[in-house]
Short mmCIF file of C-alpha atoms in Angstrom, two decimals:
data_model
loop_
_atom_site.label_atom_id
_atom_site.label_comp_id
_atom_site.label_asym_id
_atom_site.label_seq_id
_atom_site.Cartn_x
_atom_site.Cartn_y
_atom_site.Cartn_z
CA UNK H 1 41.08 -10.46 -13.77
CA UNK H 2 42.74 -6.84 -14.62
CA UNK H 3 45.67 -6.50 -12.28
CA UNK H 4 45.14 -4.61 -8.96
CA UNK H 5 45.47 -0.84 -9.77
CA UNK H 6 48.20 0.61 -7.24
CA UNK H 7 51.96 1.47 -6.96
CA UNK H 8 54.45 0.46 -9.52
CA UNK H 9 55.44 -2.60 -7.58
CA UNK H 10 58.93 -3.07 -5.75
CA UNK H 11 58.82 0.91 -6.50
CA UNK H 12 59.27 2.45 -3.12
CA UNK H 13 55.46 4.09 -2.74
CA UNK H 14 54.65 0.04 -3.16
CA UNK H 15 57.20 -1.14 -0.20
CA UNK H 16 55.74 1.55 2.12
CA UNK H 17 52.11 0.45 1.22
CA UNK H 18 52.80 -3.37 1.57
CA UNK H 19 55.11 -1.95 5.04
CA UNK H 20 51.99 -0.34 6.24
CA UNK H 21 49.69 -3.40 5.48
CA UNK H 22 51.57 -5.82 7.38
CA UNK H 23 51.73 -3.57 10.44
CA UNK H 24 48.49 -3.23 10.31
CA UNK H 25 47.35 -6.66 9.62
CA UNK H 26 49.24 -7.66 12.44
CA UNK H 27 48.06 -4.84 14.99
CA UNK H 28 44.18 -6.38 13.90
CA UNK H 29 45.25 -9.52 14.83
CA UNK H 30 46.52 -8.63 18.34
CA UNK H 31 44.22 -5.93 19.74
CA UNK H 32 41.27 -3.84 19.70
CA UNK H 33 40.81 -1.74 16.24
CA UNK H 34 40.03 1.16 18.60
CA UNK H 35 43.05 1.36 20.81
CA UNK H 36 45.44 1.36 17.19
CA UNK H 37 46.97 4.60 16.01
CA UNK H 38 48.55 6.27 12.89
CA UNK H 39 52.20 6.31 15.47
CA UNK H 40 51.92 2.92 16.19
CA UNK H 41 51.01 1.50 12.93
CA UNK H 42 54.05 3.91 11.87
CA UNK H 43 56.53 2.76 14.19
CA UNK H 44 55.80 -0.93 13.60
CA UNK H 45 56.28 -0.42 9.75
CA UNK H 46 59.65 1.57 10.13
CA UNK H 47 58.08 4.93 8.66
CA UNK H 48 57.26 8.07 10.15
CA UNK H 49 53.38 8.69 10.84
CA UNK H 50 53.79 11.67 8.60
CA UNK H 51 54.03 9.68 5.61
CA UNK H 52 50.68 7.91 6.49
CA UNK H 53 48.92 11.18 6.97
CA UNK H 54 50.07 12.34 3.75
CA UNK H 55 49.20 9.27 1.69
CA UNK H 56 46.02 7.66 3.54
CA UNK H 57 44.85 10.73 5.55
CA UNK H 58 43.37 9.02 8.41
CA UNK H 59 43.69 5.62 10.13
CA UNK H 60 39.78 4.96 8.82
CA UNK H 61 41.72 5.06 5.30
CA UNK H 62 44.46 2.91 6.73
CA UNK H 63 42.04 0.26 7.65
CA UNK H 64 39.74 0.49 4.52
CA UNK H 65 42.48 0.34 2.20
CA UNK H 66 43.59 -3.27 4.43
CA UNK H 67 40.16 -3.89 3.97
CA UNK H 68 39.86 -3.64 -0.02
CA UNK H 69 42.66 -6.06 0.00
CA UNK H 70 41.50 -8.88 2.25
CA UNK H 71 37.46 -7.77 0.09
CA UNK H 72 39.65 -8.11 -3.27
CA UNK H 73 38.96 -11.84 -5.01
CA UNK H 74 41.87 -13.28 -5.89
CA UNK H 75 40.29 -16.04 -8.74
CA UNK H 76 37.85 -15.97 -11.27
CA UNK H 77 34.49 -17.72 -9.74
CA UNK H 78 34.34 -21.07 -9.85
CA UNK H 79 32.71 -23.16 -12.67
CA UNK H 80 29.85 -25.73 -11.90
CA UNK H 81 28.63 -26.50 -15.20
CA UNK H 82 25.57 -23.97 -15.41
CA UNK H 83 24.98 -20.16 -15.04
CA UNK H 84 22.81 -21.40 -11.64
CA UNK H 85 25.31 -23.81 -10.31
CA UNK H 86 28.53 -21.22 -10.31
CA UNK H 87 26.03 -18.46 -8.78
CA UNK H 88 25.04 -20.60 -6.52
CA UNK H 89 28.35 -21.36 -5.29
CA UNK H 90 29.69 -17.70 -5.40
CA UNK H 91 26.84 -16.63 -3.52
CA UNK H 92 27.59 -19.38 -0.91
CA UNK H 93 30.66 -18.66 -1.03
CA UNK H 94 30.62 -14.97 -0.35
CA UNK H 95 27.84 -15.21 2.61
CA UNK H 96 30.28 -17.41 4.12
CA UNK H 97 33.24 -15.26 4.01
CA UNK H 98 31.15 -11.83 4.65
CA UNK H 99 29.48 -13.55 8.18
CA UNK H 100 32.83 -14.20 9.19
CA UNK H 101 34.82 -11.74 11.93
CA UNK H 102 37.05 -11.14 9.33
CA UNK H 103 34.51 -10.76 6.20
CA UNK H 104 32.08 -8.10 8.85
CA UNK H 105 34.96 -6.23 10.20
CA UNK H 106 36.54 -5.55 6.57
CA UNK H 107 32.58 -4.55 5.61
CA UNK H 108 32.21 -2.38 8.36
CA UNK H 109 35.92 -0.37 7.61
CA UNK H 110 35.06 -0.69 4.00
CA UNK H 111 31.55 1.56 4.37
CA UNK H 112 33.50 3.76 7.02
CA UNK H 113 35.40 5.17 4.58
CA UNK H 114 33.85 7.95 2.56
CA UNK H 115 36.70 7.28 -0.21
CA UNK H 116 35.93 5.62 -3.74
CA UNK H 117 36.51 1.93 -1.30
CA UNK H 118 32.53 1.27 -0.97
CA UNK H 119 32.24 1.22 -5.06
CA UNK H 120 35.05 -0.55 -4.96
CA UNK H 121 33.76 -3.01 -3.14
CA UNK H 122 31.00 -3.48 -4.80
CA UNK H 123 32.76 -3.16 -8.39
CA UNK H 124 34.66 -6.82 -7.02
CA UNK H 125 31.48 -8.15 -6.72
CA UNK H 126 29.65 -6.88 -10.01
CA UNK H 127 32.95 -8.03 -11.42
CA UNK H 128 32.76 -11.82 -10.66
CA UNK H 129 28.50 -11.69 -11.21
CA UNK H 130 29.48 -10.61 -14.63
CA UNK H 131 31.87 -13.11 -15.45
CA UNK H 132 29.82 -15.98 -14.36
CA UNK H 133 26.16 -14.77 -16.85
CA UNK H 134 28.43 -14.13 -18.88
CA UNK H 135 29.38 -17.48 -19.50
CA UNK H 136 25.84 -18.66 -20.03
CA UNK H 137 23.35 -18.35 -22.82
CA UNK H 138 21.58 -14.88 -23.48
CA UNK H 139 19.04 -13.87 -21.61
CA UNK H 140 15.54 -11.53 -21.86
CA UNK H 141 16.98 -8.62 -19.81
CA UNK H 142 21.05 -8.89 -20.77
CA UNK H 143 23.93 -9.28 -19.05
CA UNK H 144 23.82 -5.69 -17.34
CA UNK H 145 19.87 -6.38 -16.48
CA UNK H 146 20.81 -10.33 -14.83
CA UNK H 147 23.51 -8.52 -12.93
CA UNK H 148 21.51 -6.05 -11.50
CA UNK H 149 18.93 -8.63 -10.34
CA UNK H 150 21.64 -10.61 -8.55
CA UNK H 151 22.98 -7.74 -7.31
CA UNK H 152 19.40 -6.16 -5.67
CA UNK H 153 18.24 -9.93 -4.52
CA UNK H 154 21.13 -11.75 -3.77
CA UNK H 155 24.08 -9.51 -2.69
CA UNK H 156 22.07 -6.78 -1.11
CA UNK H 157 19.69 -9.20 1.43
CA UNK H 158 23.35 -11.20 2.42
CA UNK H 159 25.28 -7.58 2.86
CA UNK H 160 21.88 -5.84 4.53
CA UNK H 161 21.86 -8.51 6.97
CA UNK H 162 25.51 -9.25 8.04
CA UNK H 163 25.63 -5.07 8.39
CA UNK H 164 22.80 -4.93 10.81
CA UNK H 165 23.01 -7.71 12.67
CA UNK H 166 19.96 -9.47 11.64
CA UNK H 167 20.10 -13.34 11.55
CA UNK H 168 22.10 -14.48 8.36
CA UNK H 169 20.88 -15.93 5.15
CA UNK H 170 20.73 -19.47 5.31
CA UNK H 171 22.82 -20.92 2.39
CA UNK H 172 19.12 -22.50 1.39
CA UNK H 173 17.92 -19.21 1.16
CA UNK H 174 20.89 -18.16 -1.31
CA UNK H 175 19.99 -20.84 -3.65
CA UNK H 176 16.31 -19.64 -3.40
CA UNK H 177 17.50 -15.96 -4.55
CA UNK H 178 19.80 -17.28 -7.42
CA UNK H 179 16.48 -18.97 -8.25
CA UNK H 180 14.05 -16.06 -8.20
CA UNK H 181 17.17 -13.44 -9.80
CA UNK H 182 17.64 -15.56 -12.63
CA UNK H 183 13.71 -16.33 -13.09
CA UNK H 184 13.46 -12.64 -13.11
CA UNK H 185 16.10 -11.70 -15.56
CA UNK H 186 14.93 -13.85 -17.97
CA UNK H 187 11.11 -13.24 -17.65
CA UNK H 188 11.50 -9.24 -17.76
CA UNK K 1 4.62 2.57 18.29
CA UNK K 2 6.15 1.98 21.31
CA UNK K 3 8.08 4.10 23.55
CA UNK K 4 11.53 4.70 23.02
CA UNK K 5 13.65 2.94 25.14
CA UNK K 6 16.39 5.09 27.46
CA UNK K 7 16.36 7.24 30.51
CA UNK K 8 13.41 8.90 32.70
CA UNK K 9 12.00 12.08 31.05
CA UNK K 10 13.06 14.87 32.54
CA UNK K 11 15.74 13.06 35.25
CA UNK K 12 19.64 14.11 35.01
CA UNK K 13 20.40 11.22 32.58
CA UNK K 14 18.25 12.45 30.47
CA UNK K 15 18.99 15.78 30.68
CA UNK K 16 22.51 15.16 30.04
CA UNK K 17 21.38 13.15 26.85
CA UNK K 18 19.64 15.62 25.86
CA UNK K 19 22.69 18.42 25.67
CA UNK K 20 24.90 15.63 24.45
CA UNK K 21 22.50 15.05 21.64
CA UNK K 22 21.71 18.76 21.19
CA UNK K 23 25.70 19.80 20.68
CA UNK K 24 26.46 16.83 19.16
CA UNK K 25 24.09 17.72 16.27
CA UNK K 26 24.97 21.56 16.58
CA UNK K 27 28.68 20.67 15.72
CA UNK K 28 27.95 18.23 13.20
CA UNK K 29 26.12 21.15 11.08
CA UNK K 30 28.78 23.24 11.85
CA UNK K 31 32.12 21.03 11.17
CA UNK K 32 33.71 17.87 9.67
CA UNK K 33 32.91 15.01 11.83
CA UNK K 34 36.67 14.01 11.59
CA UNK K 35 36.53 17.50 13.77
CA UNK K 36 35.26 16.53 16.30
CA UNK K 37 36.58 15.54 19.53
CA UNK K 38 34.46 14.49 22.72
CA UNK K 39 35.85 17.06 24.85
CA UNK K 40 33.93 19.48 22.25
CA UNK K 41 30.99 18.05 22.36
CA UNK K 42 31.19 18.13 26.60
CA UNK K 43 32.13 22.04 26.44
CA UNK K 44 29.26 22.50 24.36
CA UNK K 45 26.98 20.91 26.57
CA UNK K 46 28.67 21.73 29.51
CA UNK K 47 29.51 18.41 31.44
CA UNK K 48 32.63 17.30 31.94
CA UNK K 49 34.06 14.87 29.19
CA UNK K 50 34.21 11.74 31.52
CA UNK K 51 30.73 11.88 31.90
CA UNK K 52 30.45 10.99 27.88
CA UNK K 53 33.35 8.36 28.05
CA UNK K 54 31.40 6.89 31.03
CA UNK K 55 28.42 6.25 29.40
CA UNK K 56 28.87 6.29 25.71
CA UNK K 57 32.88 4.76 25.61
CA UNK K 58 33.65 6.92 22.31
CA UNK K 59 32.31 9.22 20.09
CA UNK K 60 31.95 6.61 17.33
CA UNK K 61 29.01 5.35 19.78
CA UNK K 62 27.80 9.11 20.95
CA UNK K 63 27.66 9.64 16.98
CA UNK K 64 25.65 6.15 16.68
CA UNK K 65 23.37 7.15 18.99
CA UNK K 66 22.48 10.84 17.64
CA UNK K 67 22.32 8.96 14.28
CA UNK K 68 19.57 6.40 15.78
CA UNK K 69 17.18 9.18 16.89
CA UNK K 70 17.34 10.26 13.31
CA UNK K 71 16.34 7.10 11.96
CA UNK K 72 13.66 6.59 14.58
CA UNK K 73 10.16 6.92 12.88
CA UNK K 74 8.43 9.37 14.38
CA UNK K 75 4.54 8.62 12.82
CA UNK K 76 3.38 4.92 11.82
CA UNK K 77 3.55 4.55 7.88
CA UNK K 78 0.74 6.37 5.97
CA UNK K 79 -2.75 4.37 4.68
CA UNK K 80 -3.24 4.58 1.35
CA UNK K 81 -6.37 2.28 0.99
CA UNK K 82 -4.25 -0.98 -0.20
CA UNK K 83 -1.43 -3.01 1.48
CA UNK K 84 0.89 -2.23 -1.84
CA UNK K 85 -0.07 1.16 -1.79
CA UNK K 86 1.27 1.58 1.55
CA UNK K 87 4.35 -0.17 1.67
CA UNK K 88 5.22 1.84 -2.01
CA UNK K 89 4.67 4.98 -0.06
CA UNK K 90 6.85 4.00 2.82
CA UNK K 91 9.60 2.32 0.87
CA UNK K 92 9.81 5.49 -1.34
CA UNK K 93 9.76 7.83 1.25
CA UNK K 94 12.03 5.73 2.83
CA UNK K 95 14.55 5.70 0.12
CA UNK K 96 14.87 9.74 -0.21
CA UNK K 97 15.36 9.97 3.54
CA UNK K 98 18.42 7.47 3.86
CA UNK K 99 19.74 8.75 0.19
CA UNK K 100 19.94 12.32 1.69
CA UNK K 101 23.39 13.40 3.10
CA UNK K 102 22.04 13.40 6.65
CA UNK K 103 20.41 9.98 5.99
CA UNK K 104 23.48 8.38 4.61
CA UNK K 105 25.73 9.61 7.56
CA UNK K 106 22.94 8.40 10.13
CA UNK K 107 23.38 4.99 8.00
CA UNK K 108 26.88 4.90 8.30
CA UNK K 109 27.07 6.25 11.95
CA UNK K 110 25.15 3.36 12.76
CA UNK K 111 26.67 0.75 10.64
CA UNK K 112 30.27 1.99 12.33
CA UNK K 113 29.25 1.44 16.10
CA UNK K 114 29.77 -2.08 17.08
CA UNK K 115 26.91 -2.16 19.35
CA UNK K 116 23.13 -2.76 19.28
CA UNK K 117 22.01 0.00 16.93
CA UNK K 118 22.33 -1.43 13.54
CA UNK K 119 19.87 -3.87 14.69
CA UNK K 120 17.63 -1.48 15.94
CA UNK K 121 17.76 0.52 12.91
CA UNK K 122 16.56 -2.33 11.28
CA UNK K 123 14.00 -3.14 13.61
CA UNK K 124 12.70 0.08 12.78
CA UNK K 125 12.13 -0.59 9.37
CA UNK K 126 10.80 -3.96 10.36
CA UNK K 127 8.26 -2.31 12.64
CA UNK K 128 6.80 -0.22 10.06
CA UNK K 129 6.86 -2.75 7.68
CA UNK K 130 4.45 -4.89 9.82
CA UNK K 131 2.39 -2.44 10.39
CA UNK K 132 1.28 -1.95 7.19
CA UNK K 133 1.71 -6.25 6.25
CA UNK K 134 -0.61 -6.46 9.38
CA UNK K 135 -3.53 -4.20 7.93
CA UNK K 136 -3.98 -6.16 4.78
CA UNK K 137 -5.70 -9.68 3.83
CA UNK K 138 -3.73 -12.70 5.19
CA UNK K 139 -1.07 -13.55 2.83
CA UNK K 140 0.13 -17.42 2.10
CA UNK K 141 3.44 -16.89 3.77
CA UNK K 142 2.00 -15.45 6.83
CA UNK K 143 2.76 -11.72 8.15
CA UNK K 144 6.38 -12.75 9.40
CA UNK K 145 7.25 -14.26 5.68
CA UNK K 146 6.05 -11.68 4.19
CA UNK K 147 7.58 -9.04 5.93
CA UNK K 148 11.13 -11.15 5.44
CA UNK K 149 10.36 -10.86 1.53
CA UNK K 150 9.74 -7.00 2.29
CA UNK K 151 13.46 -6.44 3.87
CA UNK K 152 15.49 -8.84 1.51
CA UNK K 153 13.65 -7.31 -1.60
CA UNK K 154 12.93 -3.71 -0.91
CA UNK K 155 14.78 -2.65 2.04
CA UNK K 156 18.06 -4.24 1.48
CA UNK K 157 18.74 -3.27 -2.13
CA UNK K 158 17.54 0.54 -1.12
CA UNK K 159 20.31 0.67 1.49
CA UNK K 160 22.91 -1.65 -0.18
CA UNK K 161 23.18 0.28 -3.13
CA UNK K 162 23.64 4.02 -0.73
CA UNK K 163 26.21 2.63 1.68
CA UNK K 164 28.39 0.93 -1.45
CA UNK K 165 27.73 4.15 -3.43
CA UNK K 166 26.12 2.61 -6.76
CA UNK K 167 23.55 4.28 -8.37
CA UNK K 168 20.60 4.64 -5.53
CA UNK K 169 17.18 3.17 -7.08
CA UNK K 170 14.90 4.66 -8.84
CA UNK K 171 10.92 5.45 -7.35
CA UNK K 172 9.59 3.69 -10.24
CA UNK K 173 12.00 0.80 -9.30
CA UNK K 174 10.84 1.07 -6.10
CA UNK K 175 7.00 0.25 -6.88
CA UNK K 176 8.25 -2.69 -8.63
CA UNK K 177 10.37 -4.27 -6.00
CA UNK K 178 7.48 -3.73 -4.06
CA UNK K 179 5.13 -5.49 -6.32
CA UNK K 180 7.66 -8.63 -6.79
CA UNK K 181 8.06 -9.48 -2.63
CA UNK K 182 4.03 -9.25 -2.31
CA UNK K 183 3.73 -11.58 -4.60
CA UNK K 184 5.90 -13.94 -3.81
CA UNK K 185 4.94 -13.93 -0.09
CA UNK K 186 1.33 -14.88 -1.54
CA UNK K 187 2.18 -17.33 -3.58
CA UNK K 188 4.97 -19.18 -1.22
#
């Protein structure tokens, strides 16, 4: 994994970000997203809410920037033994943490935003797709075309559904779609 | 299609919707959305801003609503002669609606509120999409199934890849993703 783009860390633009983070990580955990505000998010943090305007803009930035964080994997997907098995797992994986409070809310700031975060978002998940065909043998449509088929069967369906509120995949299903993707990338 | 849901025609609730709607949408051409404040949006229509706090909470939900009259359909999908040839119609037409700026705000209006319209956004979609599933030969996975294989294949990757900001699909892509669910609703 390339290291997180940001601040120079321990740099003072990085302490006021992390600052910032924290406050607000720990305003989400005690009340209502819609009763928090650029002042109070300041004050917790030690700063002055100028500083946030000047850097973030808004408090939909504030929250979508919090967002990318908790959105941001932190390992390499995990290996299973075949190109199926680890997608299989990620997919699992990534329903399960999406569906959660935590996984929805962070989707919901994250599409809020207007910023580059949405792409961003998406680049995390491209990211770990590519990694795991990469490791397996060539196949009919490339890495770039298997990536795009997980991407339009697999991540889209679990994102689509957890967005507007329809019932969630089943993790059967997931395997199903890794199933079809792969059968498709190959085929084409 | 049935009858929207909300208020007696032509009674004070929903003459006040009405004007709420109407400036709502007048400022929204005019201005940033950041911009915009409810007691705007009650000066414009000329109501008092309680009266919008009292029955829409905040303007992330007044902007949700606005956004799901937008989205409604407002004909039943167009007959082309074939079951594929409708649903390609519908999903393409479909796609250059939500890909237009209005679209993608209406999208991520909706998405934002924390209330019932993202699902009935999707119901929307799934309305139209059994419409046309309905007029056609029985399929193997039944008209449910294959409506299911009509949302996680077409609609989900159309609206995944606007909200996240990747490239949107193309129309030829379109006819394809199309051709790919009806077949696999047959043969399941």
């Amino acid at each position: 994994m390339s290291p997180a783009p940001g601040p120079r860390p321990g740099g003072r633009s990085a302490r006021i970000q992390q600052a910032v983070h924290a406050s607000t990580r720990k305003l989400l955990d005690e009340r209502d997203r819609a009763d928090i505000t650029v002042p109070m998010i300041a004050a917790d943090a030690g700063i002055t809410p100028s500083t946030i305007y000047r850097r973030w803009g808004d408090i939909t930035e504030v929250f979508a920037d919090v967002a990318i964080e908790r959105l941001r994997p932190d390992t390499p997907p995990r290996e299973t033994g075949s190109v199926r098995g680890d997608l299989v797992a990620w997919a699992q994986e990534y329903l399960e943490e999406m569906s959660s409070p935590v996984g929805r809310a962070a989707l919901r700031d994250v599409v809020m935003s207007g910023e580059t975060n949405p792409l961003q978002c998406a680049t995390f998940c491209r990211t770990q797709i590519e990694t795991i065909v990469g490791r397996g043998e060539p196949v009919a449509s490339g890495v770039q075309g298997a990536v795009e088929h997980v991407i339009d069967h697999v991540v889209a369906p679990i994102i689509y559904r957890i967005l507007f509120d329809l019932d969630p995949l089943e993790p059967d299903r997931v395997e199903v779609l890794v199933d079809q993707a792969l059968d498709a990338a190959v085929r084409v």
